[in-house]
Coordinates of C-alpha atoms in Angstrom, one line a residue:
M1 CA 80.7 92.2 125.9
L2 CA 82.6 95.1 127.4
L3 CA 85.7 96.1 125.6
T4 CA 88.9 96.7 127.5
A5 CA 91.8 98.8 126.5
F6 CA 93.6 95.7 125.2
D7 CA 90.6 94.8 123.1
L8 CA 90.5 98.3 121.5
L9 CA 94.2 98.1 120.9
L10 CA 93.7 94.8 119.1
I11 CA 90.9 96.3 117.1
G12 CA 93.0 99.1 116.1
V13 CA 95.9 96.9 114.9
S14 CA 93.6 94.7 113.0
F15 CA 92.2 97.6 111.1
V16 CA 95.7 99.2 110.6
L17 CA 96.9 95.9 109.0
L18 CA 93.7 95.6 106.9
F19 CA 93.9 99.2 105.5
S20 CA 97.6 99.3 105.1
G21 CA 97.6 95.9 103.3
L22 CA 94.8 97.2 101.0
A23 CA 96.7 100.4 100.3
R24 CA 99.6 98.3 99.3
L25 CA 97.5 96.3 96.9
R26 CA 96.2 99.5 95.5
C27 CA 99.6 100.9 94.9
I28 CA 100.7 97.8 93.1
W29 CA 97.9 97.9 90.5
L30 CA 98.0 101.6 90.2
M31 CA 101.7 101.4 89.0
G32 CA 100.1 100.3 85.6
Q33 CA 99.4 102.5 82.6
A34 CA 96.3 104.7 82.4
E35 CA 93.1 103.2 81.1
D36 CA 89.6 104.6 81.0
R37 CA 87.2 102.3 82.8
S38 CA 84.0 103.4 84.3
G39 CA 82.4 101.5 87.2
D40 CA 78.9 99.9 87.4
W41 CA 77.3 99.8 90.9
K42 CA 74.1 98.1 89.6
G43 CA 76.1 95.4 87.9
L44 CA 78.2 94.8 91.0
L45 CA 75.2 94.5 93.2
A46 CA 73.4 92.2 90.8
Y47 CA 76.5 90.0 90.6
L48 CA 76.9 89.8 94.3
L49 CA 73.3 88.9 95.0
G50 CA 72.7 86.6 92.1
H51 CA 76.2 84.9 91.6
R52 CA 75.2 84.0 88.1
K53 CA 78.8 83.5 86.7
I54 CA 79.9 81.7 89.9
L55 CA 76.9 79.4 89.8
E56 CA 78.0 78.0 86.4
K57 CA 79.7 75.5 88.5
R58 CA 76.9 74.5 90.9
G59 CA 78.8 73.1 93.9
V60 CA 81.4 75.9 94.1
G61 CA 78.7 78.5 93.4
V62 CA 76.3 77.5 96.2
A63 CA 79.2 77.2 98.7
H64 CA 80.5 80.6 97.7
L65 CA 77.0 82.1 97.9
A66 CA 76.5 80.7 101.4
L67 CA 79.7 82.3 102.6
L68 CA 79.1 85.7 101.0
W69 CA 75.5 85.9 102.3
G70 CA 76.6 84.7 105.7
I71 CA 79.4 87.3 106.0
F72 CA 77.1 90.1 104.8
F73 CA 74.3 89.1 107.2
Y74 CA 76.7 89.0 110.3
L75 CA 78.3 92.2 109.1
M76 CA 74.9 93.9 109.1
I77 CA 74.0 92.6 112.5
A78 CA 77.4 93.8 114.0
L79 CA 76.8 97.3 112.5
L80 CA 73.3 97.6 113.8
A81 CA 74.3 96.4 117.3
Q82 CA 76.5 99.5 117.6
F83 CA 73.3 101.8 117.7
S84 CA 71.6 100.3 120.8
L85 CA 68.4 99.7 118.9
V86 CA 65.4 98.1 120.7
T87 CA 64.4 95.0 118.7
P88 CA 60.9 93.4 119.1
L89 CA 61.3 89.9 120.5
L90 CA 59.7 88.2 117.5
L91 CA 62.0 90.1 115.1
A92 CA 65.1 89.3 117.2
R93 CA 64.2 85.5 117.1
V94 CA 63.6 85.6 113.3
L95 CA 67.0 87.3 112.8
S96 CA 68.5 84.6 115.2
L97 CA 66.9 81.9 113.0
I98 CA 68.2 83.4 109.8
G99 CA 71.6 83.7 111.4
D100 CA 71.7 80.1 112.5
V101 CA 70.6 78.9 109.0
L102 CA 73.2 81.1 107.3
G103 CA 75.8 79.8 109.9
V104 CA 75.2 76.3 109.1
A105 CA 75.4 77.1 105.4
M106 CA 78.7 78.8 105.9
L107 CA 80.0 75.9 107.8
G108 CA 79.0 73.6 105.0
G109 CA 80.6 75.9 102.5
L110 CA 83.9 76.1 104.4
V111 CA 84.1 72.4 104.8
F112 CA 83.5 72.0 101.1
F113 CA 86.3 74.5 100.1
L114 CA 88.7 73.1 102.8
I115 CA 88.3 69.4 101.4
R116 CA 88.5 70.8 97.8
R117 CA 91.7 72.7 98.4
M118 CA 93.4 69.9 100.3
R119 CA 92.6 67.6 97.6
S120 CA 93.8 69.9 94.8
T121 CA 96.8 68.6 92.7
V122 CA 97.4 71.8 90.8
P123 CA 100.8 73.1 91.5
Q124 CA 99.9 76.7 91.4
S125 CA 96.8 76.3 93.7
P126 CA 97.3 79.1 96.2
K127 CA 98.7 77.8 99.6
R128 CA 97.3 80.9 101.4
V129 CA 93.8 79.4 101.1
L130 CA 94.0 77.2 104.1
L131 CA 94.7 79.9 106.7
P132 CA 91.7 82.2 106.0
V133 CA 89.4 79.1 105.6
T134 CA 90.6 77.8 108.9
V135 CA 90.2 81.1 110.6
L136 CA 86.5 81.4 109.2
L137 CA 85.9 77.8 110.5
L138 CA 87.2 78.9 113.8
I139 CA 84.8 82.0 113.8
V140 CA 81.7 80.1 112.8
L141 CA 82.4 77.1 115.3
S142 CA 83.2 79.4 118.2
G143 CA 80.1 81.4 117.6
F144 CA 77.8 78.2 117.6
F145 CA 79.7 77.0 120.8
A146 CA 79.2 80.5 122.4
E147 CA 75.4 80.4 121.5
G148 CA 75.2 76.9 122.8
G149 CA 77.0 77.8 126.1
R150 CA 74.6 80.8 126.5
L151 CA 71.4 78.5 126.0
N152 CA 72.8 76.2 128.8
L153 CA 72.8 79.1 131.1
V154 CA 69.4 80.7 130.4
E155 CA 65.9 79.4 131.3
S156 CA 64.3 77.0 128.9
Q157 CA 63.3 78.7 125.7
P158 CA 61.8 77.6 122.4
I159 CA 64.5 76.0 120.1
W160 CA 63.1 77.1 116.7
F161 CA 64.9 80.5 116.8
A162 CA 68.3 78.9 117.6
P163 CA 68.3 75.3 116.2
A164 CA 72.1 75.3 115.7
G165 CA 72.8 76.9 119.0
W166 CA 70.6 74.2 120.7
F167 CA 72.5 71.4 118.8
F168 CA 75.9 72.8 119.9
S169 CA 74.5 73.2 123.5
K170 CA 74.5 69.4 123.8
F171 CA 78.2 69.5 123.4
S172 CA 78.9 72.6 125.6
P173 CA 79.4 72.5 129.4
Q174 CA 77.0 74.5 131.6
S175 CA 79.8 77.1 132.5
P176 CA 79.9 80.9 132.3
L177 CA 83.7 80.6 131.8
F178 CA 83.3 78.3 128.8
M179 CA 80.9 80.8 127.2
Q180 CA 83.2 83.7 127.8
V181 CA 86.2 81.8 126.4
T182 CA 84.4 81.0 123.2
I183 CA 83.2 84.6 122.8
R184 CA 86.8 85.8 123.2
I185 CA 88.0 83.2 120.6
H186 CA 85.1 84.3 118.3
F187 CA 86.2 88.0 118.8
F188 CA 89.9 87.4 118.3
G189 CA 89.1 85.2 115.2
V190 CA 87.1 88.0 113.5
L191 CA 90.1 90.5 114.2
L192 CA 92.6 88.0 112.7
F193 CA 90.5 87.5 109.7
L194 CA 90.3 91.2 109.1
A195 CA 94.0 91.6 109.4
I196 CA 95.0 88.7 107.0
I197 CA 92.5 89.7 104.2
P198 CA 95.2 91.7 102.1
V199 CA 97.8 89.0 102.4
T200 CA 95.8 85.9 101.8
F201 CA 93.4 84.4 99.2
V202 CA 90.4 86.2 100.6
R203 CA 91.6 89.6 99.3
H204 CA 89.5 88.6 96.3
L205 CA 86.6 89.9 98.4
I206 CA 88.0 93.4 97.7
T207 CA 90.0 93.0 94.4
G208 CA 87.3 90.6 92.9
S209 CA 84.5 92.9 93.7
L210 CA 86.5 95.9 92.2
N211 CA 87.2 93.8 89.1
V212 CA 83.5 93.1 88.7
Y213 CA 82.8 96.8 89.2
Y214 CA 85.2 97.9 86.5
R215 CA 84.6 95.0 84.1
K216 CA 84.6 95.5 80.5
H217 CA 81.2 96.6 79.1
G218 CA 82.2 97.0 75.5
P219 CA 82.5 94.2 72.9
V220 CA 84.4 91.1 74.2
G221 CA 86.2 90.6 70.9
A222 CA 87.7 94.2 70.7
L223 CA 91.2 94.6 71.7
R224 CA 92.5 97.7 73.4
R225 CA 93.7 100.5 71.1
I226 CA 97.2 101.8 71.8
D227 CA 98.8 105.1 70.7
L228 CA 101.9 104.3 68.6
E229 CA 103.3 107.7 69.3
R230 CA 103.6 106.9 72.9
S231 CA 105.5 104.2 74.9
P232 CA 105.0 101.4 75.9
L233 CA 104.0 99.5 72.7
G234 CA 102.7 96.5 74.5
A235 CA 104.0 95.0 77.8
R236 CA 107.7 94.2 78.4
F237 CA 107.5 94.6 82.3
V238 CA 104.5 94.3 84.5
D239 CA 104.2 98.1 84.8
D240 CA 103.6 98.3 81.1
F241 CA 100.1 96.8 81.5
T242 CA 97.3 99.1 82.4
W243 CA 96.1 99.4 85.9
K244 CA 92.9 97.4 85.1
Q245 CA 95.1 94.7 83.7
L246 CA 97.0 94.5 87.0
L247 CA 93.9 94.7 89.0
D248 CA 92.9 91.6 87.0
A249 CA 95.9 89.7 88.3
Q250 CA 95.2 90.6 91.9
A251 CA 91.5 89.5 91.4
C252 CA 92.3 86.1 90.1
V253 CA 90.9 83.4 92.4
S254 CA 92.8 80.5 90.8
C255 CA 89.5 78.6 90.3
G256 CA 90.8 77.1 87.0
R257 CA 87.8 77.6 84.9
C258 CA 89.9 79.2 82.2
D259 CA 92.1 76.2 82.1
D260 CA 89.3 73.8 81.9
H261 CA 88.1 75.5 78.6
C262 CA 91.4 76.6 77.1
P263 CA 91.9 74.8 73.7
A264 CA 95.6 75.3 73.8
L265 CA 96.0 73.7 77.2
L266 CA 93.5 70.9 76.5
S267 CA 95.5 70.0 73.3
G268 CA 98.7 69.7 75.2
K269 CA 100.2 73.2 74.6
P270 CA 102.2 74.8 77.5
L271 CA 99.6 77.8 77.7
S272 CA 97.7 77.9 81.0
P273 CA 95.7 81.2 81.3
R274 CA 95.6 80.8 85.1
K275 CA 99.4 80.4 85.3
V276 CA 99.9 83.4 83.0
V277 CA 97.8 85.6 85.3
Q278 CA 99.6 84.1 88.4
D279 CA 103.0 84.7 86.9
I280 CA 102.1 88.3 86.2
R281 CA 100.9 88.7 89.8
G282 CA 104.2 87.2 91.0
E283 CA 106.2 89.7 89.1
M284 CA 103.9 92.6 90.5
E285 CA 104.8 91.6 94.1
K286 CA 108.6 91.5 93.4
R287 CA 110.7 94.5 94.3
V288 CA 112.6 94.2 91.0
P289 CA 110.3 92.6 88.3
A290 CA 112.0 90.5 85.5
P291 CA 111.2 91.1 81.8
L292 CA 108.0 89.2 81.1
S293 CA 109.7 87.3 78.2
E294 CA 111.8 85.6 80.9
V295 CA 108.6 84.5 82.8
I296 CA 106.2 83.7 80.0
T297 CA 107.9 81.7 77.2
A298 CA 107.4 82.1 73.5
D299 CA 105.6 78.7 73.3
V300 CA 103.1 79.9 75.8
L301 CA 102.7 83.3 74.3
W302 CA 102.0 82.1 70.7
A303 CA 99.8 79.1 71.6
C304 CA 96.8 81.3 72.3
T305 CA 94.0 81.1 69.6
T306 CA 92.2 84.3 71.1
C307 CA 89.1 82.0 71.4
M308 CA 88.0 84.1 74.5
A309 CA 87.0 81.0 76.4
C310 CA 89.1 82.2 79.3
V311 CA 87.3 85.5 79.3
E312 CA 84.0 83.9 79.0
K313 CA 84.4 81.5 81.9
C314 CA 86.2 83.7 84.5
P315 CA 83.8 84.2 87.5
V316 CA 85.4 87.6 88.3
F317 CA 85.8 88.9 84.7
V318 CA 89.6 88.5 84.5
E319 CA 90.9 88.8 80.9
P320 CA 93.9 86.5 80.4
M321 CA 93.8 86.9 76.6
D322 CA 94.4 90.6 76.7
K323 CA 97.6 90.2 78.6
L324 CA 98.9 87.8 76.1
M325 CA 98.0 90.3 73.2
E326 CA 100.0 93.1 75.1
M327 CA 103.0 90.8 75.4
R328 CA 102.7 89.9 71.7
R329 CA 102.7 93.6 70.8
D330 CA 105.9 94.2 72.6
Q331 CA 107.5 91.1 71.0
V332 CA 106.5 92.2 67.5
M333 CA 106.7 96.0 67.6
G334 CA 109.2 96.3 70.3
G335 CA 111.6 93.4 69.5
G336 CA 110.7 92.3 65.9
L337 CA 110.2 88.7 67.2
L338 CA 107.3 87.7 65.0
P339 CA 107.3 83.9 64.6
E340 CA 109.1 83.0 61.3
E341 CA 106.0 81.3 59.7
A342 CA 103.9 84.4 60.0
R343 CA 106.4 86.9 58.4
G344 CA 105.2 86.1 55.0
M345 CA 101.6 86.9 55.9
V346 CA 102.6 90.2 57.4
R347 CA 104.8 91.0 54.4
N348 CA 101.9 90.2 52.1
L349 CA 99.8 92.6 54.1
E350 CA 102.5 95.3 53.7
I351 CA 102.9 94.9 50.0
Y352 CA 99.7 93.5 48.6
G353 CA 97.1 94.4 51.3
D354 CA 95.9 90.8 51.7
V355 CA 97.2 87.8 53.7
N356 CA 97.6 85.5 50.6
G357 CA 99.8 87.9 48.6
K358 CA 97.6 87.8 45.6
G359 CA 97.2 91.6 45.1
V360 CA 94.4 93.7 44.1
A361 CA 94.5 92.7 40.6
H362 CA 93.0 89.4 41.5
R363 CA 90.7 90.6 44.2
E364 CA 87.6 90.1 41.9
D365 CA 88.5 86.8 40.2
W366 CA 86.1 84.9 42.4
A367 CA 83.1 86.9 40.9
L368 CA 84.0 86.1 37.2
N369 CA 80.6 85.9 35.2
L370 CA 78.4 86.3 38.3
G371 CA 77.2 89.8 37.4
V372 CA 78.5 91.3 40.7
L373 CA 78.8 95.1 40.6
H374 CA 81.3 97.4 42.2
I375 CA 79.6 99.5 45.0
G376 CA 80.3 102.7 43.0
E377 CA 78.2 101.4 40.1
L378 CA 74.9 101.2 42.1
G379 CA 74.4 104.9 42.6
L380 CA 73.0 106.2 45.8
H381 CA 71.8 104.2 48.7
P382 CA 72.7 100.6 47.8
E383 CA 71.0 98.1 50.2
I384 CA 74.3 96.6 51.3
L385 CA 78.1 96.4 50.8
L386 CA 79.2 92.7 50.7
W387 CA 82.6 92.6 52.5
V388 CA 84.3 89.7 50.9
G389 CA 87.5 89.4 53.0
C390 CA 90.8 87.8 52.1
A391 CA 89.6 84.3 52.5
G392 CA 86.4 84.8 50.6
A393 CA 88.2 86.5 47.7
F394 CA 91.3 84.3 47.4
H395 CA 90.9 80.9 49.2
P396 CA 89.4 78.3 46.8
R397 CA 87.2 76.8 49.5
A398 CA 86.0 80.1 50.9
Q399 CA 85.3 81.3 47.4
E400 CA 82.5 78.7 47.1
T401 CA 80.8 80.3 50.2
T402 CA 81.2 83.8 48.6
R403 CA 79.5 82.6 45.4
A404 CA 76.8 80.9 47.4
M405 CA 76.0 84.3 49.1
V406 CA 75.9 86.0 45.9
R407 CA 73.3 83.6 44.6
I408 CA 71.2 84.2 47.7
L409 CA 71.5 88.0 47.4
Q410 CA 70.5 87.8 43.7
T411 CA 67.6 85.5 44.3
A412 CA 66.4 88.0 47.0
Q413 CA 66.8 90.9 44.6
V414 CA 69.1 92.7 47.1
R415 CA 70.9 95.8 45.7
F416 CA 74.4 95.0 46.7
G417 CA 77.9 95.7 45.6
I418 CA 81.5 95.0 46.5
L419 CA 84.6 97.1 46.8
G420 CA 86.6 94.8 44.6
K421 CA 90.1 96.0 44.1
E422 CA 89.6 98.8 46.7
E423 CA 89.0 96.3 49.5
L424 CA 92.0 95.6 51.7
C425 CA 92.4 93.1 54.5
C426 CA 90.5 94.1 57.6
G427 CA 93.7 93.7 59.6
D428 CA 92.5 91.1 62.2
S429 CA 95.4 88.7 61.8
A430 CA 98.0 91.4 62.0
R431 CA 96.5 92.9 65.1
R432 CA 96.2 89.5 67.0
M433 CA 99.7 88.7 66.0
G434 CA 100.8 91.9 67.7
D435 CA 101.4 94.2 64.7
E436 CA 99.2 97.0 65.7
E437 CA 100.9 99.3 63.2
R438 CA 100.0 97.2 60.3
F439 CA 96.4 96.9 61.6
L440 CA 96.0 100.6 61.9
D441 CA 97.4 101.3 58.5
L442 CA 94.9 98.8 56.8
A443 CA 92.0 99.9 59.0
R444 CA 92.4 103.6 58.2
K445 CA 92.7 103.0 54.5
N446 CA 89.5 100.8 54.6
I447 CA 87.6 103.4 56.6
L448 CA 88.5 106.1 54.0
T449 CA 87.3 103.9 51.2
L450 CA 84.0 103.1 53.1
K451 CA 83.3 106.8 53.7
K452 CA 84.2 107.7 50.2
Y453 CA 81.2 105.6 49.0
Q454 CA 79.0 106.6 51.9
I455 CA 78.5 103.0 53.0
Q456 CA 75.7 102.6 55.5
K457 CA 75.4 98.9 56.0
I458 CA 78.0 96.2 55.6
V459 CA 77.4 92.4 55.4
C460 CA 80.5 90.3 56.4
L461 CA 80.9 86.6 55.6
C462 CA 83.9 86.0 57.9
P463 CA 83.4 86.5 61.7
H464 CA 86.9 87.9 62.0
G465 CA 86.2 90.7 59.5
F466 CA 82.7 91.2 61.1
N467 CA 84.2 91.6 64.6
T468 CA 86.9 94.0 63.3
L469 CA 84.7 96.2 61.3
K470 CA 81.9 96.2 63.9
N471 CA 83.9 96.4 67.2
E472 CA 87.3 97.8 66.4
Y473 CA 86.9 100.2 63.6
P474 CA 84.6 102.6 65.5
S475 CA 87.5 103.6 67.8
L476 CA 89.3 104.8 64.5
G477 CA 86.2 106.8 63.3
G478 CA 84.7 104.0 61.2
E479 CA 81.1 103.9 62.5
F480 CA 79.1 101.6 60.2
E481 CA 76.2 99.2 60.6
V482 CA 77.8 95.8 60.3
I483 CA 75.9 92.6 60.2
H484 CA 77.0 89.0 59.8
A485 CA 75.9 87.1 56.6
A486 CA 74.0 84.5 58.8
E487 CA 72.0 87.2 60.4
F488 CA 71.2 89.0 57.1
V489 CA 70.2 85.8 55.3
M490 CA 67.8 84.9 58.2
E491 CA 66.3 88.4 57.8
L492 CA 65.7 87.6 54.1
I493 CA 63.9 84.4 55.1
D494 CA 61.9 86.1 57.8
R495 CA 60.8 88.8 55.3
K496 CA 59.9 86.2 52.7
R497 CA 62.5 87.4 50.1
I498 CA 63.8 83.9 49.8
E499 CA 62.3 80.6 50.6
P500 CA 64.3 77.5 51.1
K501 CA 62.2 74.7 49.5
Y502 CA 64.6 71.9 48.5
G503 CA 65.0 69.4 51.3
A504 CA 68.5 68.5 52.6
G505 CA 67.7 65.2 54.1
K506 CA 70.8 65.6 56.3
T507 CA 71.7 65.5 59.9
I508 CA 73.8 68.6 60.7
A509 CA 75.8 69.8 63.7
I510 CA 76.6 73.4 64.3
H511 CA 80.3 74.4 65.0
D512 CA 80.0 77.9 66.6
P513 CA 82.9 80.1 65.5
C514 CA 84.5 81.8 68.4
Y515 CA 84.4 85.4 66.9
L516 CA 80.7 84.9 66.0
G517 CA 79.7 83.2 69.3
R518 CA 81.7 84.3 72.4
A519 CA 82.9 87.5 70.9
N520 CA 79.5 88.7 69.6
R521 CA 76.8 86.5 71.1
I522 CA 75.4 85.2 67.7
Y523 CA 74.2 81.7 68.1
E524 CA 70.6 81.5 67.2
P525 CA 70.8 82.7 63.5
L526 CA 73.0 79.6 62.6
R527 CA 70.4 77.3 64.0
A528 CA 67.5 79.2 62.6
L529 CA 69.0 78.9 59.1
C530 CA 69.4 75.2 59.4
H531 CA 65.8 74.8 60.7
A532 CA 64.5 76.9 57.8
V533 CA 65.9 74.3 55.3
P534 CA 63.4 71.4 54.8
G535 CA 64.6 68.0 55.9
V536 CA 67.4 69.2 58.1
N537 CA 67.8 67.2 61.4
L538 CA 69.9 69.5 63.7
K539 CA 72.1 68.0 66.5
E540 CA 74.4 69.8 68.9
L541 CA 78.0 69.1 69.4
R542 CA 79.0 68.2 72.9
R543 CA 80.6 71.5 73.4
N544 CA 78.5 74.2 71.7
R545 CA 77.4 77.9 72.0
E546 CA 79.4 79.7 74.6
N547 CA 81.1 76.4 75.6
A548 CA 82.1 75.7 71.9
F549 CA 85.6 74.3 71.2
C550 CA 87.8 76.4 69.0
C551 CA 88.8 75.3 65.6
G552 CA 92.4 76.4 66.3
G553 CA 92.7 79.0 63.5
G554 CA 92.1 82.2 65.4
G555 CA 94.6 84.7 66.8
G556 CA 96.9 84.3 63.8
R557 CA 97.2 80.6 64.4
M558 CA 96.2 80.0 60.8
W559 CA 99.7 81.1 59.8
L560 CA 101.7 79.1 62.4
H561 CA 102.7 75.6 62.6
E562 CA 101.1 73.5 65.4
S563 CA 104.1 71.4 66.6
L564 CA 103.3 71.0 70.2
G565 CA 100.7 68.5 71.6
Q566 CA 97.7 67.5 69.6
K567 CA 96.2 69.7 66.9
V568 CA 93.2 71.6 68.0
N569 CA 91.1 71.0 64.9
H570 CA 91.8 67.2 65.2
L571 CA 90.2 67.3 68.7
R572 CA 87.2 69.2 67.3
A573 CA 86.9 66.9 64.3
Q574 CA 86.8 63.9 66.8
E575 CA 83.8 65.6 68.5
V576 CA 82.1 65.9 65.1
E577 CA 82.7 62.3 64.4
E578 CA 81.3 61.3 67.9
T579 CA 78.0 63.1 66.9
G580 CA 77.5 60.9 63.8
V581 CA 76.2 63.6 61.7
D582 CA 76.3 63.9 57.8
V583 CA 77.4 67.7 57.8
V584 CA 79.1 70.0 60.2
G585 CA 78.0 73.5 59.5
T586 CA 79.8 76.6 60.5
S587 CA 79.9 80.2 59.4
C588 CA 83.5 81.1 59.2
P589 CA 86.1 80.4 56.5
Y590 CA 88.8 79.7 59.0
C591 CA 86.6 77.3 60.8
L592 CA 85.6 75.7 57.6
T593 CA 89.3 75.1 56.6
M594 CA 90.3 73.8 60.0
L595 CA 87.3 71.4 60.2
E596 CA 87.9 70.1 56.7
D597 CA 91.6 69.4 57.5
G598 CA 90.7 67.8 60.9
I599 CA 88.1 65.5 59.4
N600 CA 90.4 64.5 56.5
A601 CA 93.1 63.7 59.1
L602 CA 90.8 61.2 60.9
E603 CA 90.6 59.1 57.8
M604 CA 87.1 57.9 58.6
G605 CA 85.1 55.4 56.3
K606 CA 82.3 57.9 55.7
P607 CA 83.5 61.3 56.9
P608 CA 81.0 64.1 57.5
K609 CA 81.2 67.0 55.2
A610 CA 82.1 70.5 56.3
L611 CA 80.0 73.2 54.8
D612 CA 79.3 76.9 55.5
I613 CA 75.7 77.4 56.4
I614 CA 75.4 79.9 53.6
E615 CA 76.1 77.1 51.2
I616 CA 73.4 74.8 52.9
V617 CA 70.8 77.7 52.4
A618 CA 71.9 78.4 48.9
S619 CA 71.6 74.7 48.0
S620 CA 68.0 74.7 49.2
L621 CA 67.2 77.4 46.8
G622 CA 68.0 75.0 43.9
R623 CA 71.7 74.0 44.0
V624 CA 72.7 70.5 45.1
Y625 CA 75.7 70.3 47.4

């Protein structure tokens, strides 16, 4: 097709609209605060070619893959056509066949997305989806009709290299004018599509790819560290977020996968991770943004359990949880608006160094008559430090797990010690409630103590303490080898230092703690421990591993009343009841407490027992549970 001056003008206008629109988007997200994020070209390429995250929803994933590969293929052909290359006839026909197959796949994908969006009942579903999908449909159909019109005008040829064109030729007149008109429609459709990319849903072609390129490669469960000497302390307005957090909002495709797995939303709370991100994007696009507290209510903000399901499920690696944490930081440190129920917990941390307010004098009461030594009494190079944690030291139910762990370690003749009165709260609850200052104070004191005794290896019973020491202390200079108790006990079994020999005779289901599973990818040790105990019949809950449902106690929710909707732990307890097991095993003191409360609330005739897996292993060494 020969280009006229008018065509060249249209091409110029479409590219000006495309690049000026993209430049405007870039200016919007760059108004955020600085954040060090390195890109990953290999990861982006693997993501685009494989679509692993998107294919977790099979229908949507296949349709999206067809569109992406189709657009890339036709873009490649258009670029090659500019170099006047001489293509052998067979290769040209093979490329034509591939183009027809991808074109049909694109057509099917577009029809799928069009029907899906038209049937959507979600209020915040983007209305700007219909225009780009319609334009792409116009481009594909006009291309097929143009090919069909061309085939009607040339001598008879084999149809194998243009099956779709042959099909559309049956509905196309044998007219040079028809072919020219469809070519022009196709041309104008391509230019229109380029021009509307920045202002419609398909901008995620750019922003989504950038978000994948700059995605978080560090630990999922680690929060971003902020400098308390500099402002802002959290996010009060949208420009208080980092540029990457604002890019997140631009990249969101409103697929709803975060909402489908959010325990707060599923239990009737007003929190919708998708809407939070969309509300932030709406404020980004305003000339005068409102304070975030006027857009995202306190009930939404404090409903989050930081279970990371939204982060796990997002196909373009958007992190809604991080934005909620930044807003909590502003509320607590900037406005002193900590929920009333949590103030006692924070005051306990400030005065006593533990969430229960018991004080260091009672930190070792759980170990009475167990022969547990302080780490300083073991001399050089103890095998491990057992990090007991606030729950393990003070909560009566969690103390049983701690004592069970001690029996395992003593049976295995592990040289271990504890910090006792020198151990303070790890700071997890304070940090996830938004009190970064309290967290930093506790963390730095703990790090000094750990370095004082030259600790090399730490074993944690609580996933929250494990995640904090392993993933968040290193940024403060606390580099230690940290392992969860389930992993360490499995190592003892593998190395024949202990041997479970008393049969349980129980059917057990595993509840995967969020901070052990999604945050740190530890799933198999919990199951391997159960398999190591004779007589255990292991069953899976309906939602397990990376799809596991939260217990409701994370993110500081252990200290807040749950007055809206259903209780998250009740929903999880119902799933346990449906499985019909004798025991639900977990490996977290928060989960253990929440599951017990949830099971008791159901008032079943024969309720399953909630046990820490450490207790199950300890009982197989000679203690009946």
